[in-house]
Coordinates of C-alpha atoms in Angstrom, one line a residue:
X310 CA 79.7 9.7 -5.1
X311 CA 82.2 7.2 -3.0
X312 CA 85.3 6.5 -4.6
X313 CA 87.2 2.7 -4.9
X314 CA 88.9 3.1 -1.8
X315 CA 86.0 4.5 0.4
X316 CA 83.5 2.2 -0.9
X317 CA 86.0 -1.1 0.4
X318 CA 86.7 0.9 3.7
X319 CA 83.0 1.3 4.2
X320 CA 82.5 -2.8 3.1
X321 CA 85.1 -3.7 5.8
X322 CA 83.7 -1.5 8.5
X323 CA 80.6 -3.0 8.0
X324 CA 82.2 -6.3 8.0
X325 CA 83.8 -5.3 11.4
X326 CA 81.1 -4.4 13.0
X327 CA 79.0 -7.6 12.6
X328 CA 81.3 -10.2 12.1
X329 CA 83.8 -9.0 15.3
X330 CA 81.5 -6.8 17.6
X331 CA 78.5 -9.1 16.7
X332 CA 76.3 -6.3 16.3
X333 CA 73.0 -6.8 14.2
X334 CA 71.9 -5.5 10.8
X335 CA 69.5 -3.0 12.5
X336 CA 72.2 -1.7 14.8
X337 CA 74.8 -1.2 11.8
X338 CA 71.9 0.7 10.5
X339 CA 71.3 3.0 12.7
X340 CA 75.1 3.9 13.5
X341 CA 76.0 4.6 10.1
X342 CA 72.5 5.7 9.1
X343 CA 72.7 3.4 6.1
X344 CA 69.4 1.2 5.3
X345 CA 68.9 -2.1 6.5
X346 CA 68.3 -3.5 2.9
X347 CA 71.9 -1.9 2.5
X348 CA 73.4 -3.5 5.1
X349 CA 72.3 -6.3 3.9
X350 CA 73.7 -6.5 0.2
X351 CA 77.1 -5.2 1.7
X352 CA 77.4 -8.4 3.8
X353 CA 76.7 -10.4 0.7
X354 CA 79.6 -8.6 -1.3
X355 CA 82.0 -9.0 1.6
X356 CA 81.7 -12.5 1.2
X357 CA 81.7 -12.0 -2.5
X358 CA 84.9 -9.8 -3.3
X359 CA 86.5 -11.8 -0.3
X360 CA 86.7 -9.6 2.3
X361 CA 85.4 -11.8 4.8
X362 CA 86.2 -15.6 4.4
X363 CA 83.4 -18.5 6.4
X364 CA 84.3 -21.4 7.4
X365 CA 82.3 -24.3 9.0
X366 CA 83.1 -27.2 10.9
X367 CA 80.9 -29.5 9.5
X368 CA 82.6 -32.3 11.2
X369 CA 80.9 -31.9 14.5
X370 CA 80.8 -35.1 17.1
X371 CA 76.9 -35.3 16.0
X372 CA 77.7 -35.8 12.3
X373 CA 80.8 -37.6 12.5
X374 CA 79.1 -41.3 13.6
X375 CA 76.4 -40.4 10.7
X376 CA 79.3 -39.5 8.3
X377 CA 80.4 -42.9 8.9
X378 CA 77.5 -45.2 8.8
X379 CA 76.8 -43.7 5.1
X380 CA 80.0 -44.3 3.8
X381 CA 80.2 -48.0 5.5
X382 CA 76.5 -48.7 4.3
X383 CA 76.8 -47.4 0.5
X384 CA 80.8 -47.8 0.4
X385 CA 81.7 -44.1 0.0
X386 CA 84.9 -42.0 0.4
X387 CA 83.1 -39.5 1.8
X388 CA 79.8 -38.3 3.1
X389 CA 79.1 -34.8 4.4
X390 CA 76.1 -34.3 6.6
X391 CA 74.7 -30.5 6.8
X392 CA 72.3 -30.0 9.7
X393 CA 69.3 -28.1 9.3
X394 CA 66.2 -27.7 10.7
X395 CA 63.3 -30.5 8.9
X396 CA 60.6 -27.4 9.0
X397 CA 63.3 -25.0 7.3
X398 CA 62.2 -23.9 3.7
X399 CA 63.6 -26.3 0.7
X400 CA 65.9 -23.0 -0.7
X401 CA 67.4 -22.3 3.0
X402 CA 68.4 -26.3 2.9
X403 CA 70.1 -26.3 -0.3
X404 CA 71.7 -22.9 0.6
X405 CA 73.3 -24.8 4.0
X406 CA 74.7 -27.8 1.6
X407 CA 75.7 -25.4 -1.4
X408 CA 78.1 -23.8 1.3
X409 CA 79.1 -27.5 2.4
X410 CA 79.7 -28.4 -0.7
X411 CA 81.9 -25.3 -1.7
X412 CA 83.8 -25.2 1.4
X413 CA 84.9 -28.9 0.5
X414 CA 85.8 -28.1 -3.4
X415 CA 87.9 -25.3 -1.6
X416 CA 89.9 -27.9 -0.3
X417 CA 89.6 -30.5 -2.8
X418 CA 90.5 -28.9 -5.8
X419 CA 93.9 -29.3 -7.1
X420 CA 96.0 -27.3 -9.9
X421 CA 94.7 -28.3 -13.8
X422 CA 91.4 -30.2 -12.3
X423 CA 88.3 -30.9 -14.9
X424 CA 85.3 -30.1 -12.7
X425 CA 81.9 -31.1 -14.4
X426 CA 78.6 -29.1 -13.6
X427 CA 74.8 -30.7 -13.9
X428 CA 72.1 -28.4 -13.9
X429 CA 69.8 -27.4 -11.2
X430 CA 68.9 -25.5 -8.1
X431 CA 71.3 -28.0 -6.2
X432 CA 73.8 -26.8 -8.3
X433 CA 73.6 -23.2 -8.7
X434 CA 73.4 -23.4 -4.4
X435 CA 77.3 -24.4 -4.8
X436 CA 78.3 -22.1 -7.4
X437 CA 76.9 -18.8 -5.1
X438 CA 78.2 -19.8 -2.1
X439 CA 81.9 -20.2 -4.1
X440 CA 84.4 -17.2 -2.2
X441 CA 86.4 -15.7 -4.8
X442 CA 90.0 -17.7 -5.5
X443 CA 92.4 -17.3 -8.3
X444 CA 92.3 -20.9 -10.0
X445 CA 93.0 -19.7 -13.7
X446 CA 93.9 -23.9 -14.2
X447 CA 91.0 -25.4 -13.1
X448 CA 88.4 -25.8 -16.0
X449 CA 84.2 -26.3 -15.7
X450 CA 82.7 -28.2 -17.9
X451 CA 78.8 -28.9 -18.5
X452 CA 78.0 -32.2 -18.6
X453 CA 74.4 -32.4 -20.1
X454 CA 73.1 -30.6 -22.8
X455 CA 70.7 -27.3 -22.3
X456 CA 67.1 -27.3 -21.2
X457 CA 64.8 -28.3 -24.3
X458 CA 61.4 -26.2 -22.6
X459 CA 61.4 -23.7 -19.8
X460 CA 63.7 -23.3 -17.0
X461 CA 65.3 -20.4 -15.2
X462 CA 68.6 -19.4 -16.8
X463 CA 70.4 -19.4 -13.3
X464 CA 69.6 -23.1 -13.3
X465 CA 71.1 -24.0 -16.7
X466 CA 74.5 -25.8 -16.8
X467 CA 76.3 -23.1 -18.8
X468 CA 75.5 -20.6 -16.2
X469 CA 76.7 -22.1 -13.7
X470 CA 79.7 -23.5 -15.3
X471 CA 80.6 -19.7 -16.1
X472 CA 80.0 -18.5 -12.4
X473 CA 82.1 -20.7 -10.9
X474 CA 84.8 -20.1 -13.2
X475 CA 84.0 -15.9 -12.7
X476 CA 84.3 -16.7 -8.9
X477 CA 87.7 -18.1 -8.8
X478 CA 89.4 -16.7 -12.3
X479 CA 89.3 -20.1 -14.2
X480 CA 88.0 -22.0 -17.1
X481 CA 84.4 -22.6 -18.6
X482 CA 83.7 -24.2 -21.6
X483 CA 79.8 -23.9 -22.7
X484 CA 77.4 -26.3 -24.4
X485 CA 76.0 -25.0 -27.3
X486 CA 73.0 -27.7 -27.5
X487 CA 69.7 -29.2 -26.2
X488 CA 69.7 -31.7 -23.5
X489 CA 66.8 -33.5 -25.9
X490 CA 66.7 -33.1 -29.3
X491 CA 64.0 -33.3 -31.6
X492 CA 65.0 -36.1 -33.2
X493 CA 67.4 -38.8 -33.5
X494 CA 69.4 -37.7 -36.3
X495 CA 70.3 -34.3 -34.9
X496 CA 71.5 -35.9 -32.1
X497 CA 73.9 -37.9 -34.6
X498 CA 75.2 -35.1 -36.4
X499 CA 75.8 -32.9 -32.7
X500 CA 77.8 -35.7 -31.9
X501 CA 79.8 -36.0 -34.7
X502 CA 80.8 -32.1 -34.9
X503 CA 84.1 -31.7 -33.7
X504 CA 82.5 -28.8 -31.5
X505 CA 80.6 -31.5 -29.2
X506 CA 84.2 -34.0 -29.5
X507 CA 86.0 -31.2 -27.7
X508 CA 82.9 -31.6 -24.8
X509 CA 82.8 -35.5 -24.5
X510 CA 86.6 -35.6 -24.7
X511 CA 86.8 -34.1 -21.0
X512 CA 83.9 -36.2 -20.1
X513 CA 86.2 -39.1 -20.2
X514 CA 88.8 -37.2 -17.9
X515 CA 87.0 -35.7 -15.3
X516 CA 88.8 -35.4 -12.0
X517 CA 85.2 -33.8 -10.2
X518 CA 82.0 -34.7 -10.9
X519 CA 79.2 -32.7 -9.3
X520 CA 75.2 -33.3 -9.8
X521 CA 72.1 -33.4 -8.4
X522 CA 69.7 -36.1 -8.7
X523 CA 65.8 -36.2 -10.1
X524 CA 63.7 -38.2 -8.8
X525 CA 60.3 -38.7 -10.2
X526 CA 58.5 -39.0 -6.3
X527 CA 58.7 -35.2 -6.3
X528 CA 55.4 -33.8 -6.3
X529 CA 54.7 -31.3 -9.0
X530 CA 57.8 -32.3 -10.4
X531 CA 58.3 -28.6 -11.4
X532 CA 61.8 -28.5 -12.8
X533 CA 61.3 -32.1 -14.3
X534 CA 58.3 -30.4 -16.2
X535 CA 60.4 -27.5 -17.6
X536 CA 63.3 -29.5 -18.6
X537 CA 61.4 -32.6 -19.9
X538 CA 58.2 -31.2 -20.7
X539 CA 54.8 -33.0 -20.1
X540 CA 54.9 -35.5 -22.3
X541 CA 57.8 -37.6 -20.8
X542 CA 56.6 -36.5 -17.4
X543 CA 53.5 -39.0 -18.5
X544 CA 55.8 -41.8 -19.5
X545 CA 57.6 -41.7 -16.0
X546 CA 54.3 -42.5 -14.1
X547 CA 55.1 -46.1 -14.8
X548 CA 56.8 -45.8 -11.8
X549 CA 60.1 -47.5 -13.2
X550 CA 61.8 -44.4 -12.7
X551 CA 63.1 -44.0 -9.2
X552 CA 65.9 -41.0 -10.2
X553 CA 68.3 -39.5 -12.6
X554 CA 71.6 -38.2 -13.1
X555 CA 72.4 -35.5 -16.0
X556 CA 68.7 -37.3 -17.3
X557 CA 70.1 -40.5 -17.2
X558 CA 67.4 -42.3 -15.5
X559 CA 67.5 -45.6 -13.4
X560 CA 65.6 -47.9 -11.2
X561 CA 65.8 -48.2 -7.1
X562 CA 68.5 -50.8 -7.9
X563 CA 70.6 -48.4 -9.8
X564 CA 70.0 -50.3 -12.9
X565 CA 70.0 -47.8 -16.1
X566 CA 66.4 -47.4 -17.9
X567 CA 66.2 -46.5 -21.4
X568 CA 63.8 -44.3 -22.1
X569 CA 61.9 -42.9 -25.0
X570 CA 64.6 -39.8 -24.7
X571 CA 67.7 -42.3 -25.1
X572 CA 68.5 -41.5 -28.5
X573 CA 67.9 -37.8 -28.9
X574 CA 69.7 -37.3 -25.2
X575 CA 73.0 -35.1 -25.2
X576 CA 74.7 -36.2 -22.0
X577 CA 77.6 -37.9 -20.1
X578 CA 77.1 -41.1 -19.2
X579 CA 76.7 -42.8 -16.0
X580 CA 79.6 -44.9 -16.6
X581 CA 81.5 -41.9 -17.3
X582 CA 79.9 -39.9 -13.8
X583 CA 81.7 -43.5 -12.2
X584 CA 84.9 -43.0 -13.4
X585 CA 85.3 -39.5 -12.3
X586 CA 88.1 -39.9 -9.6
X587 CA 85.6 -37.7 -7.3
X588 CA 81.5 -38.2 -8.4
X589 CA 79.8 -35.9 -6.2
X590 CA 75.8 -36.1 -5.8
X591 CA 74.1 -33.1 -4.1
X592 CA 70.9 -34.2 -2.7
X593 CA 67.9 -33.8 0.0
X594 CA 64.6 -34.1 0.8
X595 CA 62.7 -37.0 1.8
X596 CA 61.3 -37.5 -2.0
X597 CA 64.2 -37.5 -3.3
X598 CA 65.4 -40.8 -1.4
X599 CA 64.6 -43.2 -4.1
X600 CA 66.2 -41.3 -6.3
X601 CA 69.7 -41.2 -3.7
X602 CA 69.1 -44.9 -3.4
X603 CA 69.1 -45.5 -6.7
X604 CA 72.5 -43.6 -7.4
X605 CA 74.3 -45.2 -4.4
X606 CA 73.2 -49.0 -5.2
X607 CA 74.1 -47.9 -8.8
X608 CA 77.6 -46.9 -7.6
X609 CA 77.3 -44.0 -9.6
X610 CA 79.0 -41.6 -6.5
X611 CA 81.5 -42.2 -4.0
X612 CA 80.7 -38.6 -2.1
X613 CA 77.5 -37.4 -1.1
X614 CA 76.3 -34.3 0.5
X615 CA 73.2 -34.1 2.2
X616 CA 70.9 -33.3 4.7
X617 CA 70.6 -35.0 8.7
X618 CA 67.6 -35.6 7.8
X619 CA 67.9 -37.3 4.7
X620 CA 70.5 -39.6 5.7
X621 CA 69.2 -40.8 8.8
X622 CA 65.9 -41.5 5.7
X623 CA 68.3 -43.4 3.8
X624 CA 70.0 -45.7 6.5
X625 CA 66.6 -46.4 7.4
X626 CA 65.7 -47.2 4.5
X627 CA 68.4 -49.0 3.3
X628 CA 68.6 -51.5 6.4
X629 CA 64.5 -52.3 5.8
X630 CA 65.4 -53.6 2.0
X631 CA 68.0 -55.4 3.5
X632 CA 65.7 -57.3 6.1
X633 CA 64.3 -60.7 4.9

C-alpha cells in the first residue's frame, strides 16, 4: 500500500511526464506499467490537489475583435469567447467555457466577495474546473430555491455552492427549500422565516452573479422538464417565453413575464441579478440565443461567456432585428 508521500511523488511524475516531456497516456502507461484508465484519473487529481495549475489565453487575436463587437452591441464589461469546434458534443462545450469561466473568477475574485450560484449543467462545468485556492472569505450563495421534481443532484444549487467553496477553502451557505412550492402560502411563510432572511439578505449584496439561462427553444427541454415538471412545460408553448434566469422568465425583449409559478417561486430577482457589481450569464448553443437575447436587451448581465459560435449567432441576430 503507497504511503502520503509516494502516492504525490508518483502524481507529480506523472504530471512530468505528460505535461513537460509531452508524452501520451498510453506511453505513461506502459513505462510505469500503470493502466491507462489510471493514468487518466491521476491527471484529473493533479489538477485537483493543485499540483499542476492550466492556464489559457483566451484572449487570442481571433477572439479579441469578437470580444469587442459583443460588448459594443449589448453594452457589456466584458465578453469572453471560448472556441470550440460547432460538431463537438454539448458536455465537451460547456467543459471549454466552465474552465473560461473559472480561470476568470480566479482573477476576479477579491477578499470577503458574495458569489451567487444558479443551478445547472452550465454551472456545475465552472465549479469542476475550479483549481484548489485558499479563499476562507469568499462566501457562495444559492440564488434559487431547490428543484421541485427530478434533477441530478450534481446540478442542484446547493451542490455546487458547496463544491466551489470545498475547492478553494471558503463559505457556502445552503437553501433549505423548493424552487416552486405547492402553494402560495408556503411560499409566504418560507419568506418570512428568518432562515430564508439570512438568504435574500446577501441577495441584495452580491458582488458576483453567475447563471445560466433557459430558454424554452431547447428541444426536449430535458432539464426544464425535471425542474418544472410537465405541466408548466405546457404553459410555455405559448411561445411568450424566450428564456430565464434563476426561473425568472422573460420575453425576446427582456421584458419579465409572470407566470403561473410567480407566486409560489423562491428566487432572486432579476433586478437583484442587475445590481450585482459583476452579473455573469453562462450560455451556448444555437437554441439558446433567444434566451441570451432576451437577458442582454433585458440588461440583466454585463459579462457573458460563451461559445464562437454562439456569438457570431447573436451579432447576427441582433443586427437583423435592428434592420427596418
Amino acid at each position: 500500500m503507497m504511503n502520503l508521500q509516494e502516492d504525490r511523488k508518483l502524481l507529480i511524475k506523472v504530471a512530468q511526464m505528460y505535461y513537460e516531456q509531452d508524452m501520451t497516456q498510453s506511453e505513461i502507461s506502459k513505462v510505469l506499467g500503470i493502466y491507462r484508465t489510471t493514468i487518466s484519473r491521476m491527471l484529473k487529481r493533479v489538477r485537483e490537489e493543485g499540483i499542476v495549475s492550466i492556464t489559457i489565453n483566451y484572449g487570442t487575436a481571433d477572439q479579441l475583435p469578437l470580444e469587442q463587437k459583443l460588448c459594443e452591441c449589448f453594452g457589456l464589461q466584458e465578453a469572453i469567447v471560448v472556441m470550440t469546434d460547432p460538431a463537438q458534443p454539448s458536455h465537451l462545450k460547456r467543459k471549454a467555457i466552465g474552465r473560461a469561466c473559472s480561470d476568470w473568477l480566479q482573477h476576479k475574485v477579491q477578499s470577503k466577495d458574495v458569489i451567487g450560484f444558479s443551478w445547472g449543467s452550465s454551472l456545475a462545468s465552472v465549479v469542476d474546473e475550479f483549481s484548489t485556492d485558499n479563499r476562507p472569505f469568499v462566501t457562495f450563495i444559492p440564488m434559487v430555491g431547490g428543484p421541485s421534481g427530478k434533477l441530478e443532484s450534481r446540478y442542484h444549487v446547493n451542490t455546487i455552492c458547496y463544491q466551489a467553496a470545498v475547492k478553494w477553502n471558503a463559505r457556502s451557505l445552503m437553501i433549505d427549500a423548493p424552487a416552486i412550492t405547492e402553494q402560495r402560502e408556503t411560499r409566504e411563510q418560507l419568506i418570512n422565516s428568518p432562515y430564508f432572511k439570512t438568504i435574500s439578505d446577501y441577495w441584495g449584496k452580491l458582488d458576483i452573479a453567475l447563471f445560466g439561462i433557459g430558454s424554452a427553444k431547447l428541444q426536449g427541454r430535458e432539464k426544464w422538464r425535471g425542474f418544472y415538471g410537465d405541466a408548466f412545460i405546457t404553459e410555455l408553448e405559448d411561445g411568450r417565453a424566450a428564456g430565464d434566469i434563476c426561473s425568472r422568465f422573460f420575453d425576446e425583449s427582456g421584458t419579465s413575464i409572470k407566470t403561473s409559478l410567480e407566486d409560489r417561486t423562491l428566487t432572486i430577482s432579476l433586478e437583484q441579478i442587475k445590481k450585482a457589481k459583476l452579473s455573469v450569464g453562462i450560455a451556448e448553443s444555437l437554441e439558446k440565443v433567444p434566451g441570451i437575447l432576451g437577458a442582454l436587451n433585458g440588461g440583466y448581465m454585463n459579462v457573458l461567456i460563451t461559445t464562437e459560435e454562439t456569438a457570431l449567432k447573436l451579432l447576427e441576430q441582433a443586427t437583423e432585428n435592428k434592420s427596418p
